[in-house]
XYZ file of C-alpha atoms in Angstrom:
263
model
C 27.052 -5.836 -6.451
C 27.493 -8.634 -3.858
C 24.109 -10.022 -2.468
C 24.985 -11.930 0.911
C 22.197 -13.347 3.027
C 23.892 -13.723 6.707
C 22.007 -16.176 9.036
C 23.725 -15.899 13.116
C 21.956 -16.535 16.471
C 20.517 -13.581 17.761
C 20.349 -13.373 21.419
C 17.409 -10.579 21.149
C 14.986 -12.910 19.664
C 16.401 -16.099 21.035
C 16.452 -17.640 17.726
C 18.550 -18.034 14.602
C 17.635 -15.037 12.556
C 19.085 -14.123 8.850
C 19.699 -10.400 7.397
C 20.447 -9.487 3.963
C 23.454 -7.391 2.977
C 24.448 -5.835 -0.602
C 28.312 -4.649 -1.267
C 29.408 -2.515 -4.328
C 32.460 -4.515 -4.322
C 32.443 -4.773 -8.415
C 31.798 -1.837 -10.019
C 31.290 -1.829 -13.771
C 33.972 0.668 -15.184
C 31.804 1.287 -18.146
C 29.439 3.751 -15.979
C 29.855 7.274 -15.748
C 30.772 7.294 -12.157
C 33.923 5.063 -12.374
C 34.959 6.756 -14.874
C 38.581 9.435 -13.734
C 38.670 10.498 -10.105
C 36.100 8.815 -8.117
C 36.064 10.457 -4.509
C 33.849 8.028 -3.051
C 36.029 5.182 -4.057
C 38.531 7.208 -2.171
C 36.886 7.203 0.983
C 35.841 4.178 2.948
C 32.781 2.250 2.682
C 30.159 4.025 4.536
C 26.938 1.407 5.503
C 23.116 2.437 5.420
C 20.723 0.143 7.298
C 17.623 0.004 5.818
C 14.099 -0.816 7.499
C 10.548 -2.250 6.109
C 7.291 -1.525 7.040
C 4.338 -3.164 8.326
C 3.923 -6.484 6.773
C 7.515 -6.049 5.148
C 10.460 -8.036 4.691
C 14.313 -7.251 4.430
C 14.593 -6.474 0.809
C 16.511 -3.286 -0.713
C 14.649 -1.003 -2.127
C 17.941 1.064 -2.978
C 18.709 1.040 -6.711
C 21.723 -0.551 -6.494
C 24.068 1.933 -9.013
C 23.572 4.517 -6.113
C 25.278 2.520 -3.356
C 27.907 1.487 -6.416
C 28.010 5.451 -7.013
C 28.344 6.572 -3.481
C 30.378 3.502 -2.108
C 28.037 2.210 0.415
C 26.651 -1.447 2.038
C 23.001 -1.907 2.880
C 22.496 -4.032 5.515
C 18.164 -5.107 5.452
C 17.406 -6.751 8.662
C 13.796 -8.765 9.356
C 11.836 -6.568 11.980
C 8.847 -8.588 11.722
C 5.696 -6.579 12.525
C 7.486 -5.442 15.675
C 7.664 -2.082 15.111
C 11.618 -1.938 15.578
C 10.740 -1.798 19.542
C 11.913 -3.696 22.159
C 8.643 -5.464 22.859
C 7.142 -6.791 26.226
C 7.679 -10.230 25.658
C 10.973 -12.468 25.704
C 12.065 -12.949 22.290
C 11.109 -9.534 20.690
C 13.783 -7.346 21.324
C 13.917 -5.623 17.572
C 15.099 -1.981 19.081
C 18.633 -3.630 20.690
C 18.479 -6.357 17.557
C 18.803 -2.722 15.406
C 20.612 -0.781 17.538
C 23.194 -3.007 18.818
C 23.369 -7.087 17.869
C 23.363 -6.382 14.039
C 25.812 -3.573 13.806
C 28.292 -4.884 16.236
C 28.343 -8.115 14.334
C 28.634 -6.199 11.156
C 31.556 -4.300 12.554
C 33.148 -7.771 14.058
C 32.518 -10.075 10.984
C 32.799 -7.461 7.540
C 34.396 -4.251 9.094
C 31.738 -2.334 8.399
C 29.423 0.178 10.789
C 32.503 1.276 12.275
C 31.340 4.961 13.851
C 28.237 7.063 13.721
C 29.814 9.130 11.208
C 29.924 6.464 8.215
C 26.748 4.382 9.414
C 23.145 6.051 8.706
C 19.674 4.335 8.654
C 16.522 4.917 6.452
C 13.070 3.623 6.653
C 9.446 3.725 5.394
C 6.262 3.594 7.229
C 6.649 1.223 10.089
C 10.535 1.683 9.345
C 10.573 5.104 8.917
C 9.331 5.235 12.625
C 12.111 2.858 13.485
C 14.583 4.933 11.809
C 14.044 7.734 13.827
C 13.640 6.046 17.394
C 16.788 3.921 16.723
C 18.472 6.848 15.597
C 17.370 8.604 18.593
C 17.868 5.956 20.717
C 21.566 5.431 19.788
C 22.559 8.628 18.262
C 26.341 6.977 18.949
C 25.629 4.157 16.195
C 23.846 6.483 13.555
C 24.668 9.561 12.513
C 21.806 10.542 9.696
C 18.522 9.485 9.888
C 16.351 8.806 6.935
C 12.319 8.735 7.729
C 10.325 8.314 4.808
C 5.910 8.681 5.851
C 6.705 7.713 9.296
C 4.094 5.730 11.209
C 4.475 7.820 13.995
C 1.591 6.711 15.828
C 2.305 7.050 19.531
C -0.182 9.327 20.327
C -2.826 7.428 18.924
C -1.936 4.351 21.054
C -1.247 6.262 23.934
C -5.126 7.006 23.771
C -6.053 2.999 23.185
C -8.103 1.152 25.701
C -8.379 -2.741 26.111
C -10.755 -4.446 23.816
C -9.549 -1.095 21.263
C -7.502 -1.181 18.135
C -7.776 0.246 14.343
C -7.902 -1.012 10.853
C -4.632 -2.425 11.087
C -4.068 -4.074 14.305
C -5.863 -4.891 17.919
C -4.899 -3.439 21.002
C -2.703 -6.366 22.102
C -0.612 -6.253 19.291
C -0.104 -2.746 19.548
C 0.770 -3.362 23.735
C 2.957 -6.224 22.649
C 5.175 -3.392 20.780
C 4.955 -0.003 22.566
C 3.671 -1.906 26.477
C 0.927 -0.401 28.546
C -0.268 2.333 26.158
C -1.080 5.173 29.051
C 2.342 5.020 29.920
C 3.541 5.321 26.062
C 4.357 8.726 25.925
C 6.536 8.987 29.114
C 8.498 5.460 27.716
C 11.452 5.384 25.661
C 9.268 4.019 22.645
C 8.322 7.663 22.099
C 10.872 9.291 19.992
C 9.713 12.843 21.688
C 11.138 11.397 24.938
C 14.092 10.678 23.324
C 14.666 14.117 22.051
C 14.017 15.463 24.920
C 16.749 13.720 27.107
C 19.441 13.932 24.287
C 18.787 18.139 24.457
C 18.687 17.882 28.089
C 21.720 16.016 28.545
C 23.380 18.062 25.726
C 24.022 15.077 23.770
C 24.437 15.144 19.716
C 21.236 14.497 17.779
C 21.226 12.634 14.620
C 21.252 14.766 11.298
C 17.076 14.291 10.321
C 15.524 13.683 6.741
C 11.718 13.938 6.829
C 9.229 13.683 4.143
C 5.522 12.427 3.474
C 3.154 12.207 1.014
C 0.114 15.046 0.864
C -2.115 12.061 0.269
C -1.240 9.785 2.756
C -2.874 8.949 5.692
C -0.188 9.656 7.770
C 0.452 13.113 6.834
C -0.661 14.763 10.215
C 1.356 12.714 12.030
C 4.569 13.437 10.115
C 3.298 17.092 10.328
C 2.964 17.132 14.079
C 6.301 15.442 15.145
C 7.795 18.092 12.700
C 6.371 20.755 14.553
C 7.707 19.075 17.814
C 11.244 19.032 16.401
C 10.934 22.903 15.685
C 9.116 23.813 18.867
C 12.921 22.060 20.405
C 14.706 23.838 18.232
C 16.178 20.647 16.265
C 17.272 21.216 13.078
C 16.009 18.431 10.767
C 14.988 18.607 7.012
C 11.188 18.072 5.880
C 9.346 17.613 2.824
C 5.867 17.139 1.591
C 4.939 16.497 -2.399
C 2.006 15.450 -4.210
C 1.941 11.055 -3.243
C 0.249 8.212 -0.977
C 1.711 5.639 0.916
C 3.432 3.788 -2.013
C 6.253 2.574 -3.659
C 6.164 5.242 -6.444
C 6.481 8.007 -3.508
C 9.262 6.021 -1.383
C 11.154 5.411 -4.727
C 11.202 9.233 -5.316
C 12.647 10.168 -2.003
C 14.779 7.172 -1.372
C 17.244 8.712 -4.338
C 16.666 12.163 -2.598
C 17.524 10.685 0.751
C 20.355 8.816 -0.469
C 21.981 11.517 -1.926
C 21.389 13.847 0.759
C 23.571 11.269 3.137
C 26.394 10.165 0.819
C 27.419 12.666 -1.589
């Protein structure tokens, strides 16, 4: 496994910025899966980007013999704490940074990302909402979607008022990332208004992969945007099992995930 950190100028945050990127490019031939006919080694390299959460940083949390079994790159950008939106201010453009600048110079500089049908995306948390409204938001770039206990709070923010906030953050911040909150839910930074559109103009929706812990404390939230998916009609997968908002539950259903996009 190659571990490559790439450092370019990104014109969405008007800075140099640096993403990390793992390549199966030396399989052992002592595991199982290189042993006789490998039909993923056949194929070519599919890519999986792969989002943080809140407070994150771009580290894989992929065990690395499935991307050697399945043949796959991860590409781990930096999101910051921006919520993978395109924020209000210059500078903080994570949504297009995702959705664009990273996998065209992916495609450009490795050959990788090439179509929607061998480039997918997975997140947790703050990522797993970032999966889904990138996914959403350029169902061209991505064709599966992995959202692991989404932080699919646009609701809640929708409902802030200046001088409000919550445990984790204070109203600015969450303005900064989502802009004026009683216009939220009408925005693009509301993956409902993003379904919407794609079903109206008949466009393709990204293949969906849902799940969240019983425990966690964003369980109704994951519950609610599933029942918004089925009240459209969207197909999607969705689990809940027994688990919080930790590793040990993310490192369950990241080799579920996986495996539901590559094999």
């Amino acid at each position: 496994m190659a571990k490559l950190t790439v450092k370019y100028f990104s014109e969405c945050l008007v800075r140099p910025v640096t993403f990390e990127m793992y390549l199966p490019n030396d399989v052992r031939t002592n595991v199982p899966w290189a042993q006789g006919d490998d039909p993923y080694r056949k194929r070519p390299i599919k890519t999986l980007f792969l989002l943080h959460g809140y407070t994150g940083s771009a580290d894989n949390y992929v065990p690395e013999y499935l991307s050697e079994q399945y043949n796959f790159a991860v590409i781990a950008p930096n999101g910051e704490n921006g919520f993978w939106l395109d924020g209000i201010s210059t500078g903080h453009k994570f949504c297009t940074l995702l959705g664009e600048e990273i996998p065209g110079y992916v495609r450009k500089t490795f050959g990788l990302a090439k179509s929607a049908e061998d480039t997918y995306i997975l997140g947790l948390s703050m990522g797993g909402f970032g999966a889904l409204h990138t996914g959403l938001a350029y169902p061209g770039q991505f064709g599966k979607i992995g959202a692991m206990s989404s932080a699919l709070i646009v609701h809640e923010v929708a409902g802030m008022k200046d001088g409000q906030g919550n445990a984790v953050a204070n109203y600015e911040y969450y303005r900064e990332c989502f802009g004026q909150p009683d216009q939220v839910l009408k925005s693009d930074n509301n993956p409902e208004t993003l379904v919407d559109r794609l079903l109206s103009e008949k466009k393709k929706i990204p293949e969906i992969y849902m799940c969240c812990g019983t425990e966690d404390f964003l369980l109704e939230n994951n519950r609610e945007f599933h029942r918004f998916l089925v009240s459209r009609g969207v197909s999607h997968e969705y689990f809940e099992s027994k688990g919080t908002h930790d590793m040990q539950f993310w490192s369950e259903y990241t080799e579920k995930i996986v495996k539901w996009m590559f094999a």
